[in-house]
mmCIF file of C-alpha atoms in Angstrom:
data_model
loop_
_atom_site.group_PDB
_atom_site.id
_atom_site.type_symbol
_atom_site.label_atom_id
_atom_site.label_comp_id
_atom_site.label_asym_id
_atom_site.label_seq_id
_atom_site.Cartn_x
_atom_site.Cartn_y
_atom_site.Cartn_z
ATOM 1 C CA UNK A 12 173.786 -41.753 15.092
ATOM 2 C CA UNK A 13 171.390 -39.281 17.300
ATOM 3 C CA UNK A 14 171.276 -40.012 20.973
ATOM 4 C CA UNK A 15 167.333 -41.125 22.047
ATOM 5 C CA UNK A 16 168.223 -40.376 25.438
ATOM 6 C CA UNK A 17 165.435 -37.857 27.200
ATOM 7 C CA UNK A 18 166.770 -34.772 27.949
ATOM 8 C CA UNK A 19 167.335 -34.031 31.875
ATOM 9 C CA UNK A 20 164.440 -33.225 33.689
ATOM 10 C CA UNK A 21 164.614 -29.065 34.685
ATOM 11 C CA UNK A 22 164.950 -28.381 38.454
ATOM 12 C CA UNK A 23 162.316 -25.243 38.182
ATOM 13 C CA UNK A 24 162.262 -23.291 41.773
ATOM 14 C CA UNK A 25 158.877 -21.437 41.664
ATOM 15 C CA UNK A 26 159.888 -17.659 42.487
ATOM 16 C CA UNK A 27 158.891 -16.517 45.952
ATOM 17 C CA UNK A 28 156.102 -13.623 46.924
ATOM 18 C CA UNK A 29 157.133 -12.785 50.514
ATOM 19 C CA UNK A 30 155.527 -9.808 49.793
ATOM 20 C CA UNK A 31 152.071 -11.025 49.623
ATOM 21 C CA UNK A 32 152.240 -12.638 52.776
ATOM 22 C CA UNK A 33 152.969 -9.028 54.010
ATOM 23 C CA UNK A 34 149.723 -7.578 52.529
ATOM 24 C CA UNK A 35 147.577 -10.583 53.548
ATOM 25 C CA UNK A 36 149.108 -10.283 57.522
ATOM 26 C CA UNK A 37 148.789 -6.711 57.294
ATOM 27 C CA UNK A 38 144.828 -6.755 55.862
ATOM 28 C CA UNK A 39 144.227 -9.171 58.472
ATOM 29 C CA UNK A 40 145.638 -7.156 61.642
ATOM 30 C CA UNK A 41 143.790 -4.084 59.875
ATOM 31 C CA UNK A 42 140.517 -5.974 59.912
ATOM 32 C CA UNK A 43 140.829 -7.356 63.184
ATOM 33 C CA UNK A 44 141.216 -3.841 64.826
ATOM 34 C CA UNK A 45 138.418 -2.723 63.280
ATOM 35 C CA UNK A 46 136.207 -5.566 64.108
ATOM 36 C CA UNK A 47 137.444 -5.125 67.556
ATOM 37 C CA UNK A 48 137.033 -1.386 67.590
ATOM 38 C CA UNK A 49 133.425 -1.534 66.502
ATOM 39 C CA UNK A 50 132.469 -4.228 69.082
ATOM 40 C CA UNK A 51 133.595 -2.105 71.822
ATOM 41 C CA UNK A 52 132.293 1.074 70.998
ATOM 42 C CA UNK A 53 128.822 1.791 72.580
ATOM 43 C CA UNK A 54 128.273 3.827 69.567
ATOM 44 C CA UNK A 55 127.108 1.124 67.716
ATOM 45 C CA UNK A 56 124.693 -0.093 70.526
ATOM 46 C CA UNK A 57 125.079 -3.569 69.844
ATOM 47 C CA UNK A 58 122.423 -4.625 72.386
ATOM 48 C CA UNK A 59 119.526 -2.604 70.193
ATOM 49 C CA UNK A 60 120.850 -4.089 67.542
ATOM 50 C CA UNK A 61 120.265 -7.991 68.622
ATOM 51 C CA UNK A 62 116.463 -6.550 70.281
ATOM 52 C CA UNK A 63 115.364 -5.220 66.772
ATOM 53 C CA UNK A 64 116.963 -7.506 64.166
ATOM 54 C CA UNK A 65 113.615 -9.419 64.081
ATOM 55 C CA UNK A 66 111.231 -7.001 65.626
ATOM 56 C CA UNK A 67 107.803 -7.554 63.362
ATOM 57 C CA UNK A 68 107.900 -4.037 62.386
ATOM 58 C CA UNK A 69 111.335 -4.340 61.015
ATOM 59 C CA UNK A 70 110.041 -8.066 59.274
ATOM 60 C CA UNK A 71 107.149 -6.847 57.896
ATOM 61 C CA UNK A 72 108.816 -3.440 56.539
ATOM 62 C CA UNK A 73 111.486 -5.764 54.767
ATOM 63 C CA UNK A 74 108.294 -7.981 53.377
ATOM 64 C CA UNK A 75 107.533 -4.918 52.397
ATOM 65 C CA UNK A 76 109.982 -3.652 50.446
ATOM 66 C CA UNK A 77 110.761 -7.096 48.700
ATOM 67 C CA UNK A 78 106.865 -6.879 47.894
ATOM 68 C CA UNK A 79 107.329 -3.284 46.246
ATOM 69 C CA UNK A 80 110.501 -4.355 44.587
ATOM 70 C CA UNK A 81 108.621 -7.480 42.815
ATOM 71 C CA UNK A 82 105.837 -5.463 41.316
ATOM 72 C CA UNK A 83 108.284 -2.607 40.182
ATOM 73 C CA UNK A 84 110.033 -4.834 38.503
ATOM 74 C CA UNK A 85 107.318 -7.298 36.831
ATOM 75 C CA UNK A 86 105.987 -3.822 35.712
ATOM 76 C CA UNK A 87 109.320 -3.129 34.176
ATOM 77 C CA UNK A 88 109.754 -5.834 32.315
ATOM 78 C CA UNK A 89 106.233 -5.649 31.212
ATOM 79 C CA UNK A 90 106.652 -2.406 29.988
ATOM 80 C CA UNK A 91 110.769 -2.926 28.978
ATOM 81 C CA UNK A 92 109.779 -5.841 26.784
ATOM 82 C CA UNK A 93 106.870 -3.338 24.405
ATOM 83 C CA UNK A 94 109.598 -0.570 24.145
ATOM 84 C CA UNK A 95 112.354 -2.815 22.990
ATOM 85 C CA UNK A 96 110.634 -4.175 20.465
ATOM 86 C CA UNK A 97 109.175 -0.690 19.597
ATOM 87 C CA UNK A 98 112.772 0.442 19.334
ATOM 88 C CA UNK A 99 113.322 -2.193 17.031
ATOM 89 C CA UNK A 100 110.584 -2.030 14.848
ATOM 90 C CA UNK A 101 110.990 -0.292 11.532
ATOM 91 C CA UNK A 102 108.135 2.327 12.279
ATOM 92 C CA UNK A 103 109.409 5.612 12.738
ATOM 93 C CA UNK A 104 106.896 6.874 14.781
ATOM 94 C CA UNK A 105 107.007 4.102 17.439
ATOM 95 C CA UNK A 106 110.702 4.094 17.322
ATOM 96 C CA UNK A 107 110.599 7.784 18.682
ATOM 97 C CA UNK A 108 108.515 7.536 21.116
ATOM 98 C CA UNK A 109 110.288 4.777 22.605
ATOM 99 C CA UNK A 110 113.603 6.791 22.379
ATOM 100 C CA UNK A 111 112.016 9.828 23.650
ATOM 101 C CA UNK A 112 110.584 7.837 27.039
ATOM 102 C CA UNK A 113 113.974 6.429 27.431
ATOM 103 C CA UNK A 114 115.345 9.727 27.144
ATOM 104 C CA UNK A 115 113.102 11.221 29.875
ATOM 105 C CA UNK A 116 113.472 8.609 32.584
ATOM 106 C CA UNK A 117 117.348 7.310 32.172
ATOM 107 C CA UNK A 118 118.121 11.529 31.872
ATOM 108 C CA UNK A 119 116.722 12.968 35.057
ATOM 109 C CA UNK A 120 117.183 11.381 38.651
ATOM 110 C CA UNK A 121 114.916 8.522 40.016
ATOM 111 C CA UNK A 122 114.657 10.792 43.378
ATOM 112 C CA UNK A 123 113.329 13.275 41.520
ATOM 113 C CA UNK A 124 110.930 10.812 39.857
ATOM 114 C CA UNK A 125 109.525 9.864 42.986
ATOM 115 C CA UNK A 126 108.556 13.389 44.433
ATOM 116 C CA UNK A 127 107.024 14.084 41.112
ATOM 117 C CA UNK A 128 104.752 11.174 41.876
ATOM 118 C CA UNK A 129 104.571 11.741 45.166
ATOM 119 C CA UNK A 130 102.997 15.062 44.073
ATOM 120 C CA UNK A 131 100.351 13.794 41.784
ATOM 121 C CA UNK A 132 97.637 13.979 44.553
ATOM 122 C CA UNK A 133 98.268 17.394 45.133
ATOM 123 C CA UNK A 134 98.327 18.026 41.404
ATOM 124 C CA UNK A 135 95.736 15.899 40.405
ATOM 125 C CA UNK A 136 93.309 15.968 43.604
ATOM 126 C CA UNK A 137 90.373 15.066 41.375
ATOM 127 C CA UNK A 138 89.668 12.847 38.553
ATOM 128 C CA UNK A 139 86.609 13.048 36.629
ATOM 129 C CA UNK A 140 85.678 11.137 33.506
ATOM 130 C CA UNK A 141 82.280 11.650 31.896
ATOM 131 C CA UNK A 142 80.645 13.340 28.933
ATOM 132 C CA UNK A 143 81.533 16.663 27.844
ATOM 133 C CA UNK A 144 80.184 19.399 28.734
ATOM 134 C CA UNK A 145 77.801 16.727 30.603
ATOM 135 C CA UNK A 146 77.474 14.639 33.763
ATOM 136 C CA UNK A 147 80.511 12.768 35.709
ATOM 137 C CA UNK A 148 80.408 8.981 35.207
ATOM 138 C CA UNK A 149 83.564 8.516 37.608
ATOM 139 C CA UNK A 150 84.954 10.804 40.187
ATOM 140 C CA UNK A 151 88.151 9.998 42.119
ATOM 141 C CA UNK A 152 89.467 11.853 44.993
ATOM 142 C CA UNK A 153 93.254 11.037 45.233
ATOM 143 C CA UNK A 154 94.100 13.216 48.409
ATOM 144 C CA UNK A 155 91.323 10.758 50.162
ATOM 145 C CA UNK A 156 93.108 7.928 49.300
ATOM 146 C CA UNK A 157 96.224 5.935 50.981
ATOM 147 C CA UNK A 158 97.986 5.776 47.366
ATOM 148 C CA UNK A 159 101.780 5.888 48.123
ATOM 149 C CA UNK A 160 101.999 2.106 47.708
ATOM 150 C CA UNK A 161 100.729 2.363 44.236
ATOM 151 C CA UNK A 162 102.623 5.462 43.220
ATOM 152 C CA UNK A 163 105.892 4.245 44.871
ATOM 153 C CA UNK A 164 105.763 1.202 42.609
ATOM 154 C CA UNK A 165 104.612 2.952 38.957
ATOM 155 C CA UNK A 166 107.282 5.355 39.960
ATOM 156 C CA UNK A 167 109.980 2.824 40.091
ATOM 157 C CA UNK A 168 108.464 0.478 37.738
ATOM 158 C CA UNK A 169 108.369 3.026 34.956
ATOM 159 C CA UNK A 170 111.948 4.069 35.681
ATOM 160 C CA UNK A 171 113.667 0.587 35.886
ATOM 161 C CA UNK A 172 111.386 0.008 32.557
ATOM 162 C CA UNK A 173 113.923 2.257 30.331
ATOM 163 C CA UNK A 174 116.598 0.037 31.443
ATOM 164 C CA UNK A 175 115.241 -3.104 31.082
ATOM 165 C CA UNK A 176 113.953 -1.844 27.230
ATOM 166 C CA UNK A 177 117.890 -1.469 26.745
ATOM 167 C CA UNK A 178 118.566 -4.630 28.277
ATOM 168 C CA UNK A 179 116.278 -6.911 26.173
ATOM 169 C CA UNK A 180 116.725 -5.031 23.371
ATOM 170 C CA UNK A 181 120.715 -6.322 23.160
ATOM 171 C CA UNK A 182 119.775 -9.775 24.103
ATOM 172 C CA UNK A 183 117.662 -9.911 21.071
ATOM 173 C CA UNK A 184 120.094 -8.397 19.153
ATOM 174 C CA UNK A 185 122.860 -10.365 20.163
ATOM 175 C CA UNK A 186 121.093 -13.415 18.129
ATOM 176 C CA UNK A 187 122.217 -13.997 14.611
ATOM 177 C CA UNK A 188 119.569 -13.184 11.890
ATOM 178 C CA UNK A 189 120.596 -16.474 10.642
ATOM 179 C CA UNK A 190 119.213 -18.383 13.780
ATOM 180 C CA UNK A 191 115.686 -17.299 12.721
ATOM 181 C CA UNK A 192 115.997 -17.761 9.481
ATOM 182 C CA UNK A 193 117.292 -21.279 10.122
ATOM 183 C CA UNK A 194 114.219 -21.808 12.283
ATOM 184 C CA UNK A 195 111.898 -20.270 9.154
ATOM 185 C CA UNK A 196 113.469 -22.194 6.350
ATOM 186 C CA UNK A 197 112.349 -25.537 8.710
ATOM 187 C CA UNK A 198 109.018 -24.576 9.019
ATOM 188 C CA UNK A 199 108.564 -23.025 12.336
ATOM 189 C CA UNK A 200 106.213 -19.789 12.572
ATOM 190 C CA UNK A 201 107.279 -16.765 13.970
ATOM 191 C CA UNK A 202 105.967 -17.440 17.837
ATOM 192 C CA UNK A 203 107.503 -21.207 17.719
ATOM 193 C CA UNK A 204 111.058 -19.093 16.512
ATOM 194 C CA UNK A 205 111.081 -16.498 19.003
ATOM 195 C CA UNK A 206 109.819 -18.757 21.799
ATOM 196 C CA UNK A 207 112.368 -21.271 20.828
ATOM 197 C CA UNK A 208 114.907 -19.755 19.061
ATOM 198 C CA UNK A 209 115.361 -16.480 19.545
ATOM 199 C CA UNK A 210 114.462 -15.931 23.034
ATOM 200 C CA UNK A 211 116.301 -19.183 24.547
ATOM 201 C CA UNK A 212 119.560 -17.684 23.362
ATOM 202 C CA UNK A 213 119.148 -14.087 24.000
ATOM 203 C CA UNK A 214 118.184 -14.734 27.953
ATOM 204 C CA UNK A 215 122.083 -15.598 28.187
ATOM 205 C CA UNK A 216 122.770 -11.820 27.509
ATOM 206 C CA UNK A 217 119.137 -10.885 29.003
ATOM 207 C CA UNK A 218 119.632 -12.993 32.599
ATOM 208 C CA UNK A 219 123.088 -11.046 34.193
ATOM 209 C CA UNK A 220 121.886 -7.735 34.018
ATOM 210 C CA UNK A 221 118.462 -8.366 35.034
ATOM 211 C CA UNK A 222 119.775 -9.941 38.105
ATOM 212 C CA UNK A 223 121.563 -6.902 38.767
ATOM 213 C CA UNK A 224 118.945 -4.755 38.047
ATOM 214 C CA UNK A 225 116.230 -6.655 40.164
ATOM 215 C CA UNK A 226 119.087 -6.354 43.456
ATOM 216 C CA UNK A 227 119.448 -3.120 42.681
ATOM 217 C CA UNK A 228 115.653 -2.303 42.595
ATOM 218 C CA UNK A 229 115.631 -3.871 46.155
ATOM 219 C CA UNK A 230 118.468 -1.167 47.491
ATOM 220 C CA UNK A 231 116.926 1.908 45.170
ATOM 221 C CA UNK A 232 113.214 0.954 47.019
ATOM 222 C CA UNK A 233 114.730 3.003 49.906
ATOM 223 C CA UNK A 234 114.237 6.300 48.207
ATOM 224 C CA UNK A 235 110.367 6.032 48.041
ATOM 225 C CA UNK A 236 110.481 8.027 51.218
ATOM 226 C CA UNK A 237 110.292 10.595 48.989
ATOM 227 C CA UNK A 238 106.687 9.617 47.715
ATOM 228 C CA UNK A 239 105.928 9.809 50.642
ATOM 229 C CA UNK A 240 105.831 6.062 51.433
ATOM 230 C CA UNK A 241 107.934 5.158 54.810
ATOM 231 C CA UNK A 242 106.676 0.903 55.464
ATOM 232 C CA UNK A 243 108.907 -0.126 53.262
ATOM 233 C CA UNK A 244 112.497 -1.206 55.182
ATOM 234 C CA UNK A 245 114.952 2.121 55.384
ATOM 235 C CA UNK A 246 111.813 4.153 56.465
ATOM 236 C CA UNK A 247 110.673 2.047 59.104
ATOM 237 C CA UNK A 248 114.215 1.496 60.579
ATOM 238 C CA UNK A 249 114.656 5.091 60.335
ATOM 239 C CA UNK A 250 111.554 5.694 62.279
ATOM 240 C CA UNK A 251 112.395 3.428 65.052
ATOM 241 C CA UNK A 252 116.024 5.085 65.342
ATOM 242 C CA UNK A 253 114.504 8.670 65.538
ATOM 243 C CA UNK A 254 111.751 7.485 68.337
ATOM 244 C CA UNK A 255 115.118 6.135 70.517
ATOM 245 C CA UNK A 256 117.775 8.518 69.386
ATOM 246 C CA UNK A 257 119.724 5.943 68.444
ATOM 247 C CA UNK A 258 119.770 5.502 64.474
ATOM 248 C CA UNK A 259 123.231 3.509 63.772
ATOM 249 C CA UNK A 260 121.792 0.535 65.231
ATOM 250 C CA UNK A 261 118.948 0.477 63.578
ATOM 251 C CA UNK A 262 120.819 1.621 60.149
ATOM 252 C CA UNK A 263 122.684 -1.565 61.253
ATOM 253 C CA UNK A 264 119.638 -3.746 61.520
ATOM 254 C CA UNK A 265 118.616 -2.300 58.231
ATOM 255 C CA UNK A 266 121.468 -3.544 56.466
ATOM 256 C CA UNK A 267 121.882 -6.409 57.263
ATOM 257 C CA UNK A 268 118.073 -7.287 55.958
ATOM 258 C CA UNK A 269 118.921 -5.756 52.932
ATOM 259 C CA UNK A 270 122.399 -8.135 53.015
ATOM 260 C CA UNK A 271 120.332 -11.235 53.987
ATOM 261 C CA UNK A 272 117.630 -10.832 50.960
ATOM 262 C CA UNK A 273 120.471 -9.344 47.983
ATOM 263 C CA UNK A 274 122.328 -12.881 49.136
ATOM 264 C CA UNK A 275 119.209 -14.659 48.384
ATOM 265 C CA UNK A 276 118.595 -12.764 45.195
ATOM 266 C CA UNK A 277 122.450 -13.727 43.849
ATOM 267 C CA UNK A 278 121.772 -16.904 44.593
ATOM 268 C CA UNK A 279 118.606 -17.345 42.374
ATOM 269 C CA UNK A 280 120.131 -15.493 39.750
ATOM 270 C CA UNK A 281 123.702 -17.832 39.937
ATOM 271 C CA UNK A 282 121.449 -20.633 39.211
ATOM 272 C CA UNK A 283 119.281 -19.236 36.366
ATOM 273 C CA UNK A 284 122.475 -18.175 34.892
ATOM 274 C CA UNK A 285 123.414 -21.508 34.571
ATOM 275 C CA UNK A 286 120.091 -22.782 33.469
ATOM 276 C CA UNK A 287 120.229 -20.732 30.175
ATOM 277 C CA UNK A 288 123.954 -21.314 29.706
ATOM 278 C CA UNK A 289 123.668 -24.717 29.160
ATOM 279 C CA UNK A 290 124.621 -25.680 25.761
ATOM 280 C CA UNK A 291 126.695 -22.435 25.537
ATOM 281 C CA UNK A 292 129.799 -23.364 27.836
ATOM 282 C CA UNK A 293 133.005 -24.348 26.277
ATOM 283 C CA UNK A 294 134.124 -27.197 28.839
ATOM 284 C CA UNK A 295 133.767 -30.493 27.591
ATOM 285 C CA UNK A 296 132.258 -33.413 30.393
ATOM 286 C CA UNK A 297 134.014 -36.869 31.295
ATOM 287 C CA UNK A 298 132.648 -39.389 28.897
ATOM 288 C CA UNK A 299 133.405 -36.179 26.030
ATOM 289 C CA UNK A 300 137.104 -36.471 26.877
ATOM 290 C CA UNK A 301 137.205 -40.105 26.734
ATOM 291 C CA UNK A 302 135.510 -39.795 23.258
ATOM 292 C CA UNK A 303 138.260 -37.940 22.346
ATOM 293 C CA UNK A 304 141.177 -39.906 23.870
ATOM 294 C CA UNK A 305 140.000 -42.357 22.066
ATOM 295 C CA UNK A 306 139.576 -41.135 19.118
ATOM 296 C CA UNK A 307 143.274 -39.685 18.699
ATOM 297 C CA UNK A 308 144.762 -42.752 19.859
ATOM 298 C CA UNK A 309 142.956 -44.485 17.285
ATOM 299 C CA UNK A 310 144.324 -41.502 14.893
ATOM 300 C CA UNK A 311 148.419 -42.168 15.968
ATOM 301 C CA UNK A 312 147.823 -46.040 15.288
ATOM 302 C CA UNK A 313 146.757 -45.250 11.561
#
């Protein structure tokens, strides 16, 4: 005869980390100092700091550069979106030149980008379109024109464009050929699959690194100094710190526009994350579990 009785409980002692309190005291008394240090050190000149956080030139230069980083990247995707499918198309011809502009602008520096365009007014002063060998219908005079704007956006627009080609390119492929063919063999046309099908799923892999991209466009819009264009918000904060020889504060006031509008941006992307992942996570809700419950007791009385 087998004793039913339930075995006796286990007196489990969960194991101690006294070391981690160590670290955490330690990071703590670290931090402190150094929060403590930089509030009373003049260097920092706290009280320019609080006068400029929102002087109008420093507002306006961050409207500025959020402005610039918008347009870069709607021309990115724009342009991302025709060489991805270009790279996936089976003609050879478009397939190469989509590999070859990828291989220009992901190969040399976006710095270096943006002096090149920078330059095209002294390279191209004039443009002239008309009949050969005939009159001018258009002339254009670029060193008469205030064009860093325009050039400091195609300049990072057309390099954030051979990333986002990548980008879109592996969210499409990440779909299974079978999804389409699914949505074929029930009679949808090719628009109604890859609006509904194809493109649905493949934002899951597409959103995350756009998001990333798009904050990182915002920090990377500081090096269109190089253009020249300075009204965007490095340039202007750099200006103001040169005029009173006093740049950390204003490299201060700087960053933390760039923190306050990247925490914004992280935000908006958290929640489109979870927008398109719906349908994809794992977890099951309350009324799910209660299915189940139920379903497996119903199981063990059978």
């Amino acid at each position: 005869m087998t004793d039913a009785s339930p075995p006796p409980a286990i007196n489990a002692v969960p194991l101690r980390h006294p070391w981690r309190w160590v670290a955490a005291v330690v990071i703590l008394a670290l931090l402190g100092l150094f929060i403590y240090g930089a509030a009373t050190n003049e260097a920092y000149g706290w009280d320019t700091y609080v006068k400029y956080l929102f002087d109008q030139r420093i507002s306006e230069a961050a409207f500025n550069t959020l402005q610039l980083t918008i347009l870069a990247m709607v021309l990115a995707l724009t342009l991302g979106v025709l060489l991805a499918v270009m790279r996936l198309s089976p003609n050879p011809v478009l397939k190469a030149v989509s590999w070859g502009y990828l291989w220009i602008f992901r190969g040399t520096p976006v710095y270096v980008q943006l002096v090149l365009w920078g330059l095209v007014p002294t390279i191209y002063a004039n443009i002239q379109f008309g009949v050969p060998f005939g009159p001018s219908l258009f002339h254009l005079n670029l060193q008469a024109l205030s064009v860093g704007f325009m050039l400091a956006v195609i300049g990072l627009g057309l390099n954030e464009a051979a990333y986002m080609a990548e980008i879109i390119r592996a969210g499409i492929s990440s779909v299974p050929e079978g999804q389409s063919e699914a949505s074929i063999a029930l009679g949808m046309s090719w628009g109604m699959t890859v609006r509904r099908t194809v493109l649905p799923q493949a934002m899951r892999v597409i959103i995350p690194p756009t998001g990333n991209e798009f904050i990182s466009m915002l920090k990377t819009a500081s090096l269109v100094t190089a253009v020249p264009y300075s009204f965007e918000l490095y340039g202007r904060a750099r200006d103001i710190g040169v005029e009173l020889f006093q740049p950390i504060p204003l490299l201060l006031v700087a960053s933390t526009w760039y923190l306050a509008v990247t925490s914004v941006l992280m935000l908006g992307q958290y929640y489109l994350e979870r927008y398109f992942a719906r349908g994809a996570s794992r977890k099951l809700t309350t009324k799910q579990l209660d299915v189940l419950a139920k379903a497996q007791t119903g199981e063990a009385h059978l």
